[in-house]
Amino acid sequence: TVGILAFTLPLEKISILQEKERVLLPTDAVPTNYKILLAPHLDTFKFDGQETIDLQVRTATSKILLHSTDIEVDAASVSVVSDNGASLKASSVTYPSKDTVLFQFDSEIPVGIAHLSLSFVGNLNELMCGFYRSKYTVDGVQKWMATTQFEATDARRAFPCYDEPARKATFEVSLRIDEALSALGNMPVQNEVKDAAFPGTKTISFAPSPIMSTYLVAFVVGEFDFVETTTKHGVLMRVYTPPGKSEQGKFSLDVGSRTLDYFTDYFGIAYPLPKMDMIAIADFSAGAMENWGLVTYRETALLIDAEKSGISSKQRVAYVVAHELA
C-alpha cells in the first residue's frame, strides 16, 4: 500500500480507527475456502450476499464466531460432511461486538469438514473501506461504482469471515450486477450467465483464487474503459479507467508491464497469476492497494497525460506502480 500526503479521511472513518479493538477469533475451526455471491444495488447503496465457508473443524464446538461489521445475517446453517451432509440450523445469531457475529447451534459440530452457509445484507458505505460506493462523472452525469478496500481489517464489511491475515483460504467470488455494467476481481472471469429470476442482471463468476488473506480480496463494479498489453512472459495486463480516460492509462500500462517483466527476470520467479489489472478509483483513501491481480489506485496515482506532464509527475506515478507490483 502507498499512502499519499495531504488527504483527509471522513470523520466517520477516523472514529472507526480510534474505536477499533483487535478481536482474534477462536481456532476451533479454520476456513479453507469461501464461495461468495454478492449483489450490489447502486440505486439503494445496499448489497445482498450469500456465502458458504468450507471449514476444518479442529475441536467439536456448538458455536462459530466470525468477524462481521455493519452486516445483518438473515440465515445461517452448517452441513457436516462426516454426518452425510446433515444440516444444523443456527438456533441463534447474535452480535457480541460491532465487529463480530456469533452463530449458536443446539448440538456440537464434530471434528472434520463442515460447510457454513449464510445469507446477509450489507451497506455500500461511503467510508472508503470495506465494500463501498465511489462517485464519478461522465459527460456531466454523476454515476456510481462499487469497489473495495479491505486492508487491514475491512473484508468483514463485505462478508462475514475470519478477517485475520493468518487465516488464509481460497476464494470463489461471484457478482450479480446490472447487465449494462462490468465487474472485475482478483482472478479472470470464469463464467457469465443471466438468470430469469433476476431480470436485467447478469452473474459474473471469477476463477478460484490462490490461498490468500482476506485483506487481499478485491472486486469492482461499474463502467470502465481500458488499455491492455501482454508482457513478454505472457501475462495479460490492463489498466481500467473511468469512461473517456483510457489514454491517460497508457503510461502506467507501459511501466507496469515492464515492471512485471523486470521482477520476473531479476528473481527468476514467474508472476503467479494469469492476469494483472490496475484500476483508477475516484474516491480512494490511500495511494494504492496491492490486491492480488487487481491493484486499486487513487486516480492521480495511476492516470497521467504523458504528453503534457512533467518528469516529476511521471516519476511519482511510476514509483507507485512499481511499488504495488513489487
PDB file of N, CA and C in Angstrom, residues 40-46 124 133 144-146 181 221-222:
ATOM      1  N   PRO A  40     -24.653  -6.139  -5.525  1.00  0.00           N
ATOM      2  CA  PRO A  40     -24.709  -4.720  -5.128  1.00  0.00           C
ATOM      3  C   PRO A  40     -25.818  -3.980  -5.856  1.00  0.00           C
ATOM      4  N   HIS A  41     -26.469  -3.065  -5.129  1.00  0.00           N
ATOM      5  CA  HIS A  41     -27.548  -2.257  -5.698  1.00  0.00           C
ATOM      6  C   HIS A  41     -27.103  -0.797  -5.632  1.00  0.00           C
ATOM      7  N   LEU A  42     -26.731  -0.249  -6.788  1.00  0.00           N
ATOM      8  CA  LEU A  42     -26.185   1.100  -6.814  1.00  0.00           C
ATOM      9  C   LEU A  42     -27.261   2.177  -6.727  1.00  0.00           C
ATOM     10  N   ASP A  43     -28.538   1.779  -6.700  1.00  0.00           N
ATOM     11  CA  ASP A  43     -29.616   2.749  -6.501  1.00  0.00           C
ATOM     12  C   ASP A  43     -29.948   2.928  -5.022  1.00  0.00           C
ATOM     13  N   THR A  44     -29.827   1.859  -4.251  1.00  0.00           N
ATOM     14  CA  THR A  44     -30.157   1.932  -2.818  1.00  0.00           C
ATOM     15  C   THR A  44     -28.915   1.893  -1.924  1.00  0.00           C
ATOM     16  N   PHE A  45     -27.753   1.634  -2.525  1.00  0.00           N
ATOM     17  CA  PHE A  45     -26.484   1.505  -1.785  1.00  0.00           C
ATOM     18  C   PHE A  45     -26.539   0.386  -0.745  1.00  0.00           C
ATOM     19  N   LYS A  46     -27.194  -0.702  -1.128  1.00  0.00           N
ATOM     20  CA  LYS A  46     -27.220  -1.916  -0.322  1.00  0.00           C
ATOM     21  C   LYS A  46     -26.634  -3.059  -1.158  1.00  0.00           C
ATOM     22  N   LEU A 124     -23.391  -0.486   0.989  1.00  0.00           N
ATOM     23  CA  LEU A 124     -22.330   0.127   0.195  1.00  0.00           C
ATOM     24  C   LEU A 124     -22.047   1.485   0.823  1.00  0.00           C
ATOM     25  N   ARG A 133     -19.129   2.649  -2.056  1.00  0.00           N
ATOM     26  CA  ARG A 133     -19.519   3.312  -3.291  1.00  0.00           C
ATOM     27  C   ARG A 133     -18.574   4.476  -3.583  1.00  0.00           C
ATOM     28  N   TRP A 144     -22.261   6.082 -10.177  1.00  0.00           N
ATOM     29  CA  TRP A 144     -21.694   5.401  -9.026  1.00  0.00           C
ATOM     30  C   TRP A 144     -21.064   4.078  -9.447  1.00  0.00           C
ATOM     31  N   MET A 145     -20.017   3.718  -8.767  1.00  0.00           N
ATOM     32  CA  MET A 145     -19.419   2.402  -8.894  1.00  0.00           C
ATOM     33  C   MET A 145     -19.309   1.806  -7.496  1.00  0.00           C
ATOM     34  N   ALA A 146     -19.126   0.515  -7.423  1.00  0.00           N
ATOM     35  CA  ALA A 146     -18.905  -0.164  -6.144  1.00  0.00           C
ATOM     36  C   ALA A 146     -17.507  -0.768  -6.173  1.00  0.00           C
ATOM     37  N   LEU A 181     -23.341  -3.098 -16.745  1.00  0.00           N
ATOM     38  CA  LEU A 181     -22.103  -2.801 -16.039  1.00  0.00           C
ATOM     39  C   LEU A 181     -21.080  -3.919 -16.235  1.00  0.00           C
ATOM     40  N   VAL A 221     -17.264  -2.946  -9.415  1.00  0.00           N
ATOM     41  CA  VAL A 221     -18.410  -2.979 -10.327  1.00  0.00           C
ATOM     42  C   VAL A 221     -18.655  -1.574 -10.852  1.00  0.00           C
ATOM     43  N   GLY A 222     -18.775  -1.418 -12.163  1.00  0.00           N
ATOM     44  CA  GLY A 222     -19.060  -0.105 -12.726  1.00  0.00           C
ATOM     45  C   GLY A 222     -18.902  -0.085 -14.238  1.00  0.00           C
TER      46      GLY A 222
END
